[in-house]
Amino acid sequence: MADICRLATLCCLLYLLSLLVGPSMAALVQQQPLVLKYHNGDLLKGNVTVNLVWYGRFTPAQRSIIVDFIHSLSSPVKSPLPSAASWWKTTEKYRGGSSNLVVAGQVLHEAYTLGKSLKRYHLLALAGKFNAVDAITVVLTAADVAVEGFCMSCGSHGATRGKSAYVWVGNSETQCPGQCAWPFHQPLYGPQTPPLVTPNGDVGVDGMIINIATLLAGTVTNPYNSGYFQGPPSAPLEAVSACTGIYGSGSYPGYPGRVLVDKTTGASYNAHGVNGRKFLLPAMWDPQTSACKTLV
Ligand SMILES: *[C@@H]1O[C@H](CO)[C@@H](O)[C@H](O)[C@H]1NC(C)=O
């Protein structure tokens, strides 16, 4: 009887102790370095041709925001720091060597010839027009185009058997801005922090920039599912998707972190680009420190 009593007291003490150390143990677990494993395959390095396929109606202003963003990543013209180019430079730490994105072709599909509800094979057909190794075809779908799996993901990337890489990103302005255009839109779930003001005045397109940035970084560092990622190849966490929701220092779920604010417009940003552009870019995993790196 006494033994049981002593045991109960011990258990009780242990339980109380676990309550006390619980949170710090949790913090220790979170601080474990995030590791994206290298799977011995090719990365995309050197001059990488980028072709853009616009499906549906985009205004010239919308197209120029996106083209300026891609130019900003590898432009020889120096933008003030922090810049989109300095953000992209972290991809050089993935086995060394730069991935120099060169925008080549652009195709406009403004007549909705494949309809307004696309399947995966439609995206592949749109991307397939540019079949080239060491090239990325970026298929961008307009706000009024539904895409299979859209909103469960905000975009995707992959490669054809011929090792031609493709990226798809949709304009989520009217379909699921809470998932795909956060932090420029109220989040669908979780703590409701006020949305940030967009740096380019377009919630849908500024949201697309975040997703294009995420997928281009994922493509050059894991083009054929044999590069850098954590988890199963079918649902990998990659260079930027491993750092989801982090934009500045001090971020936590629902709060993007401290970023820069344009005094005139109130817009939030953390990267300068070509043509005086500003962008808000997500954190990228840094192989040197095994941590998600923010620009500010
Ligand atoms: C990339 O393209 C530039 C400009 O055309 C050229 O000067 C450079 O040598 C190329 N680099 C590689 C690695 O092919």
Tab-separated table of C-alpha atoms and ligand atoms in Angstrom:
chain	number	residue	atom	x	y	z
A	1	MET	CA	0.000	0.000	0.000
A	2	ALA	CA	2.800	2.345	0.975
A	3	ASP	CA	4.619	1.449	-2.211
A	4	ILE	CA	1.622	2.332	-4.342
A	5	CYS	CA	1.300	5.559	-2.444
A	6	ARG	CA	4.968	6.360	-2.972
A	7	LEU	CA	4.636	5.417	-6.631
A	8	ALA	CA	1.606	7.688	-6.999
A	9	THR	CA	3.503	10.537	-5.365
A	10	LEU	CA	6.462	9.919	-7.669
A	11	CYS	CA	4.184	9.864	-10.685
A	12	CYS	CA	2.518	13.015	-9.549
A	13	LEU	CA	5.873	14.728	-9.113
A	14	LEU	CA	7.068	13.513	-12.498
A	15	TYR	CA	3.855	14.780	-14.061
A	16	LEU	CA	4.290	18.196	-12.448
A	17	LEU	CA	7.914	18.233	-13.595
A	18	SER	CA	6.859	17.405	-17.146
A	19	LEU	CA	4.426	20.344	-17.050
A	20	LEU	CA	7.280	22.597	-15.996
A	21	VAL	CA	9.818	21.448	-18.590
A	22	GLY	CA	7.250	20.786	-21.316
A	23	PRO	CA	7.408	24.120	-23.148
A	24	SER	CA	11.206	24.332	-23.098
A	25	MET	CA	11.440	20.767	-24.400
A	26	ALA	CA	9.123	21.775	-27.222
A	27	ALA	CA	11.329	24.790	-27.966
A	28	LEU	CA	14.391	22.543	-28.064
A	29	VAL	CA	12.692	20.276	-30.571
A	30	GLN	CA	11.811	23.229	-32.809
A	31	GLN	CA	15.380	24.498	-32.769
A	32	GLN	CA	16.698	21.305	-34.296
A	33	PRO	CA	18.250	22.220	-37.641
A	34	LEU	CA	16.018	21.807	-40.649
A	35	VAL	CA	17.827	19.587	-43.134
A	36	LEU	CA	17.016	19.210	-46.806
A	37	LYS	CA	18.833	16.115	-47.975
A	38	TYR	CA	20.636	16.050	-51.303
A	39	HIS	CA	19.554	13.034	-53.368
A	40	ASN	CA	22.523	12.941	-55.776
A	41	GLY	CA	20.695	14.186	-58.852
A	42	ASP	CA	21.224	17.120	-61.198
A	43	LEU	CA	20.406	20.706	-60.307
A	44	LEU	CA	19.809	23.469	-62.850
A	45	LYS	CA	22.949	25.603	-63.026
A	46	GLY	CA	24.456	28.064	-65.488
A	47	ASN	CA	22.243	29.868	-67.980
A	48	VAL	CA	18.708	28.588	-67.555
A	49	THR	CA	16.254	29.675	-70.218
A	50	VAL	CA	12.855	30.691	-68.851
A	51	ASN	CA	9.852	30.697	-71.166
A	52	LEU	CA	6.557	32.173	-70.038
A	53	VAL	CA	3.165	30.870	-71.107
A	54	TRP	CA	0.276	33.139	-70.140
A	55	TYR	CA	-3.055	31.342	-70.155
A	56	GLY	CA	-6.083	33.621	-69.949
A	57	ARG	CA	-6.254	37.385	-69.709
A	58	PHE	CA	-3.453	39.200	-67.907
A	59	THR	CA	-3.118	42.951	-68.237
A	60	PRO	CA	0.189	44.321	-69.569
A	61	ALA	CA	0.761	45.792	-66.080
A	62	GLN	CA	0.347	42.358	-64.499
A	63	ARG	CA	2.711	40.758	-66.993
A	64	SER	CA	5.371	43.389	-66.448
A	65	ILE	CA	5.346	42.844	-62.648
A	66	ILE	CA	6.078	39.141	-63.167
A	67	VAL	CA	8.637	39.620	-65.963
A	68	ASP	CA	10.423	42.295	-63.907
A	69	PHE	CA	10.515	39.897	-60.966
A	70	ILE	CA	12.182	37.118	-62.951
A	71	HIS	CA	14.627	39.620	-64.484
A	72	SER	CA	15.388	40.874	-60.974
A	73	LEU	CA	16.640	37.453	-59.844
A	74	SER	CA	19.611	37.298	-62.221
A	75	SER	CA	19.940	40.863	-63.469
A	76	PRO	CA	23.477	42.184	-63.864
A	77	VAL	CA	22.007	45.597	-62.957
A	78	LYS	CA	22.468	45.969	-59.203
A	79	SER	CA	19.363	46.866	-57.213
A	80	PRO	CA	19.632	48.363	-53.703
A	81	LEU	CA	19.940	45.762	-50.919
A	82	PRO	CA	18.107	43.774	-49.802
A	83	SER	CA	17.410	42.688	-53.352
A	84	ALA	CA	15.688	39.889	-55.221
A	85	ALA	CA	19.117	39.043	-56.666
A	86	SER	CA	20.624	38.652	-53.181
A	87	TRP	CA	17.670	36.420	-52.271
A	88	TRP	CA	18.293	34.241	-55.353
A	89	LYS	CA	22.024	34.036	-54.562
A	90	THR	CA	21.255	31.585	-51.740
A	91	THR	CA	20.470	28.989	-54.446
A	92	GLU	CA	24.223	29.126	-55.305
A	93	LYS	CA	24.957	27.473	-51.968
A	94	TYR	CA	23.196	24.332	-53.196
A	95	ARG	CA	26.304	22.528	-54.480
A	96	GLY	CA	27.806	25.774	-55.803
A	97	GLY	CA	27.412	27.611	-59.081
A	98	SER	CA	24.782	30.124	-60.034
A	99	SER	CA	21.504	29.515	-61.816
A	100	ASN	CA	21.214	32.427	-64.175
A	101	LEU	CA	17.600	32.797	-65.297
A	102	VAL	CA	17.268	34.242	-68.796
A	103	VAL	CA	13.742	35.097	-69.945
A	104	ALA	CA	13.512	34.059	-73.588
A	105	GLY	CA	10.103	33.321	-75.118
A	106	GLN	CA	6.631	34.398	-74.124
A	107	VAL	CA	3.332	33.116	-75.458
A	108	LEU	CA	-0.086	34.618	-74.813
A	109	HIS	CA	-3.155	32.355	-74.816
A	110	GLU	CA	-5.883	34.939	-74.448
A	111	ALA	CA	-8.639	33.039	-76.249
A	112	TYR	CA	-9.138	30.313	-73.579
A	113	THR	CA	-8.852	27.631	-76.260
A	114	LEU	CA	-8.567	24.897	-73.591
A	115	GLY	CA	-11.506	26.277	-71.611
A	116	LYS	CA	-11.552	27.775	-68.136
A	117	SER	CA	-11.141	24.579	-66.151
A	118	LEU	CA	-7.760	22.976	-66.738
A	119	LYS	CA	-6.454	19.555	-65.802
A	120	ARG	CA	-2.818	18.625	-65.222
A	121	TYR	CA	-2.463	17.352	-68.779
A	122	HIS	CA	-3.564	20.745	-70.076
A	123	LEU	CA	-0.754	22.391	-68.129
A	124	LEU	CA	1.707	19.885	-69.567
A	125	ALA	CA	0.407	20.542	-73.073
A	126	LEU	CA	0.826	24.287	-72.555
A	127	ALA	CA	4.346	23.807	-71.187
A	128	GLY	CA	5.265	21.249	-73.829
A	129	LYS	CA	5.546	23.803	-76.598
A	130	PHE	CA	9.002	24.705	-75.270
A	131	ASN	CA	10.700	21.360	-74.908
A	132	ALA	CA	14.283	22.050	-73.990
A	133	VAL	CA	16.824	20.726	-71.502
A	134	ASP	CA	18.155	23.281	-68.988
A	135	ALA	CA	15.057	25.367	-69.534
A	136	ILE	CA	12.046	26.135	-67.362
A	137	THR	CA	8.642	26.779	-68.875
A	138	VAL	CA	6.469	28.785	-66.506
A	139	VAL	CA	2.724	28.415	-67.126
A	140	LEU	CA	0.713	31.199	-65.509
A	141	THR	CA	-3.061	30.932	-65.343
A	142	ALA	CA	-5.349	33.941	-65.003
A	143	ALA	CA	-7.719	34.612	-62.092
A	144	ASP	CA	-10.746	33.224	-63.970
A	145	VAL	CA	-9.101	29.879	-64.768
A	146	ALA	CA	-9.766	26.917	-62.481
A	147	VAL	CA	-6.999	24.331	-62.327
A	148	GLU	CA	-7.194	20.815	-60.930
A	149	GLY	CA	-5.745	20.868	-57.409
A	150	PHE	CA	-5.616	24.674	-57.286
A	151	CYS	CA	-6.052	25.969	-53.723
A	152	MET	CA	-4.807	22.688	-52.273
A	153	SER	CA	-1.569	23.995	-53.772
A	154	CYS	CA	-0.912	27.446	-55.231
A	155	GLY	CA	1.293	26.060	-57.978
A	156	SER	CA	3.502	23.118	-58.822
A	157	HIS	CA	6.642	22.132	-60.657
A	158	GLY	CA	7.908	19.066	-62.394
A	159	ALA	CA	9.752	17.858	-65.455
A	160	THR	CA	8.948	15.920	-68.573
A	161	ARG	CA	10.718	12.672	-69.363
A	162	GLY	CA	12.998	14.689	-71.612
A	163	LYS	CA	14.144	16.659	-68.530
A	164	SER	CA	12.363	19.818	-69.548
A	165	ALA	CA	11.296	21.568	-66.343
A	166	TYR	CA	7.998	23.321	-65.917
A	167	VAL	CA	6.324	25.444	-63.272
A	168	TRP	CA	2.655	26.294	-62.925
A	169	VAL	CA	1.315	29.154	-60.803
A	170	GLY	CA	-2.275	30.412	-60.796
A	171	ASN	CA	-3.671	33.847	-59.991
A	172	SER	CA	-5.572	33.153	-56.775
A	173	GLU	CA	-7.187	36.602	-56.408
A	174	THR	CA	-10.766	35.311	-56.626
A	175	GLN	CA	-10.264	31.583	-55.985
A	176	CYS	CA	-8.309	31.208	-52.737
A	177	PRO	CA	-6.422	34.386	-51.813
A	178	GLY	CA	-6.510	33.357	-48.134
A	179	GLN	CA	-4.186	30.442	-48.935
A	180	CYS	CA	-2.264	31.628	-51.983
A	181	ALA	CA	-2.053	35.418	-51.580
A	182	TRP	CA	-1.406	35.556	-47.835
A	183	PRO	CA	-0.044	37.829	-46.278
A	184	PHE	CA	-1.667	40.255	-48.747
A	185	HIS	CA	-5.081	38.796	-47.950
A	186	GLN	CA	-6.790	37.718	-44.750
A	187	PRO	CA	-5.748	34.098	-44.063
A	188	LEU	CA	-8.401	31.400	-44.451
A	189	TYR	CA	-7.467	29.753	-41.151
A	190	GLY	CA	-5.605	30.701	-38.016
A	191	PRO	CA	-4.884	34.011	-36.343
A	192	GLN	CA	-6.367	36.912	-38.292
A	193	THR	CA	-3.551	39.431	-38.601
A	194	PRO	CA	-4.432	42.388	-40.887
A	195	PRO	CA	-3.351	41.868	-44.513
A	196	LEU	CA	-0.208	43.664	-45.682
A	197	VAL	CA	-0.345	46.337	-48.398
A	198	THR	CA	0.963	44.917	-51.694
A	199	PRO	CA	4.178	46.372	-53.154
A	200	ASN	CA	2.814	46.282	-56.732
A	201	GLY	CA	-0.819	47.118	-56.085
A	202	ASP	CA	-2.230	43.750	-57.138
A	203	VAL	CA	-3.161	41.158	-54.491
A	204	GLY	CA	-3.395	38.342	-57.060
A	205	VAL	CA	-0.122	39.106	-58.841
A	206	ASP	CA	1.871	40.028	-55.721
A	207	GLY	CA	0.690	36.680	-54.340
A	208	MET	CA	1.796	34.979	-57.571
A	209	ILE	CA	5.287	36.475	-57.077
A	210	ILE	CA	5.567	34.617	-53.745
A	211	ASN	CA	4.540	31.357	-55.406
A	212	ILE	CA	6.692	31.864	-58.514
A	213	ALA	CA	9.667	32.612	-56.252
A	214	THR	CA	8.947	29.456	-54.229
A	215	LEU	CA	8.630	27.232	-57.294
A	216	LEU	CA	11.593	28.646	-59.247
A	217	ALA	CA	13.838	28.058	-56.225
A	218	GLY	CA	12.362	24.556	-55.863
A	219	THR	CA	12.927	23.904	-59.561
A	220	VAL	CA	16.606	24.861	-59.751
A	221	THR	CA	17.458	23.036	-56.500
A	222	ASN	CA	15.262	19.975	-57.148
A	223	PRO	CA	14.392	19.903	-60.855
A	224	TYR	CA	13.994	16.135	-61.286
A	225	ASN	CA	12.998	15.000	-57.777
A	226	SER	CA	16.587	13.979	-57.079
A	227	GLY	CA	17.976	17.263	-55.757
A	228	TYR	CA	17.447	18.876	-52.352
A	229	PHE	CA	14.300	18.085	-50.414
A	230	GLN	CA	12.971	16.647	-47.194
A	231	GLY	CA	10.174	14.116	-46.937
A	232	PRO	CA	8.605	11.937	-49.621
A	233	PRO	CA	9.392	12.798	-53.287
A	234	SER	CA	5.648	13.024	-53.935
A	235	ALA	CA	5.209	15.790	-51.343
A	236	PRO	CA	8.673	17.229	-50.838
A	237	LEU	CA	9.640	20.196	-48.697
A	238	GLU	CA	12.042	22.180	-50.862
A	239	ALA	CA	14.272	25.267	-50.657
A	240	VAL	CA	11.428	27.696	-50.009
A	241	SER	CA	8.411	25.471	-49.313
A	242	ALA	CA	10.328	24.216	-46.241
A	243	CYS	CA	10.163	27.791	-44.915
A	244	THR	CA	6.456	28.488	-45.543
A	245	GLY	CA	4.973	31.568	-43.914
A	246	ILE	CA	8.314	33.203	-43.006
A	247	TYR	CA	9.034	36.633	-44.551
A	248	GLY	CA	10.976	38.505	-41.906
A	249	SER	CA	12.583	38.047	-38.529
A	250	GLY	CA	10.340	37.209	-35.601
A	251	SER	CA	7.718	35.417	-37.705
A	252	TYR	CA	5.368	32.866	-36.193
A	253	PRO	CA	2.327	31.021	-37.606
A	254	GLY	CA	-0.075	33.719	-38.788
A	255	TYR	CA	2.509	36.526	-38.546
A	256	PRO	CA	4.867	36.972	-41.523
A	257	GLY	CA	7.595	38.659	-39.470
A	258	ARG	CA	9.093	42.145	-39.533
A	259	VAL	CA	9.526	43.428	-43.092
A	260	LEU	CA	10.221	46.831	-44.661
A	261	VAL	CA	7.399	49.317	-45.189
A	262	ASP	CA	7.364	51.920	-47.955
A	263	LYS	CA	6.711	55.233	-46.189
A	264	THR	CA	4.725	56.671	-49.111
A	265	THR	CA	2.502	53.754	-50.068
A	266	GLY	CA	2.463	51.727	-46.854
A	267	ALA	CA	3.410	48.666	-48.899
A	268	SER	CA	5.265	45.813	-47.225
A	269	TYR	CA	8.315	44.425	-49.004
A	270	ASN	CA	11.720	42.937	-48.331
A	271	ALA	CA	13.439	43.018	-51.723
A	272	HIS	CA	14.261	45.601	-54.363
A	273	GLY	CA	14.219	44.637	-58.021
A	274	VAL	CA	14.806	46.069	-61.482
A	275	ASN	CA	12.846	49.117	-62.670
A	276	GLY	CA	12.451	50.357	-59.098
A	277	ARG	CA	10.206	47.409	-58.222
A	278	LYS	CA	9.672	46.083	-54.729
A	279	PHE	CA	8.730	42.522	-53.844
A	280	LEU	CA	7.892	40.499	-50.753
A	281	LEU	CA	9.853	37.253	-50.863
A	282	PRO	CA	9.610	34.226	-48.584
A	283	ALA	CA	12.529	32.869	-46.583
A	284	MET	CA	14.824	30.330	-48.236
A	285	TRP	CA	16.632	27.421	-46.599
A	286	ASP	CA	20.345	28.117	-46.417
A	287	PRO	CA	22.471	24.947	-46.742
A	288	GLN	CA	25.352	26.639	-44.883
A	289	THR	CA	23.389	27.308	-41.706
A	290	SER	CA	20.605	24.692	-42.118
A	291	ALA	CA	18.076	27.407	-41.325
A	292	CYS	CA	15.455	29.439	-43.154
A	293	LYS	CA	17.089	32.725	-44.124
A	294	THR	CA	15.097	35.946	-44.344
A	295	LEU	CA	16.256	39.054	-46.193
A	296	VAL	CA	15.381	41.377	-43.306
B	1	LIG	C1	25.524	32.789	-70.063
B	1	LIG	O1	25.132	33.764	-70.993
B	1	LIG	C2	25.991	34.899	-71.020
B	1	LIG	C3	25.373	35.945	-71.935
B	1	LIG	O2	24.951	35.387	-73.128
B	1	LIG	C4	27.383	34.461	-71.453
B	1	LIG	O3	28.266	35.566	-71.465
B	1	LIG	C5	27.884	33.411	-70.475
B	1	LIG	O4	29.126	32.911	-70.911
B	1	LIG	C6	26.903	32.269	-70.353
B	1	LIG	N1	27.332	31.406	-69.262
B	1	LIG	C7	27.341	30.082	-69.377
B	1	LIG	C8	27.769	29.340	-68.152
B	1	LIG	O5	27.029	29.488	-70.392
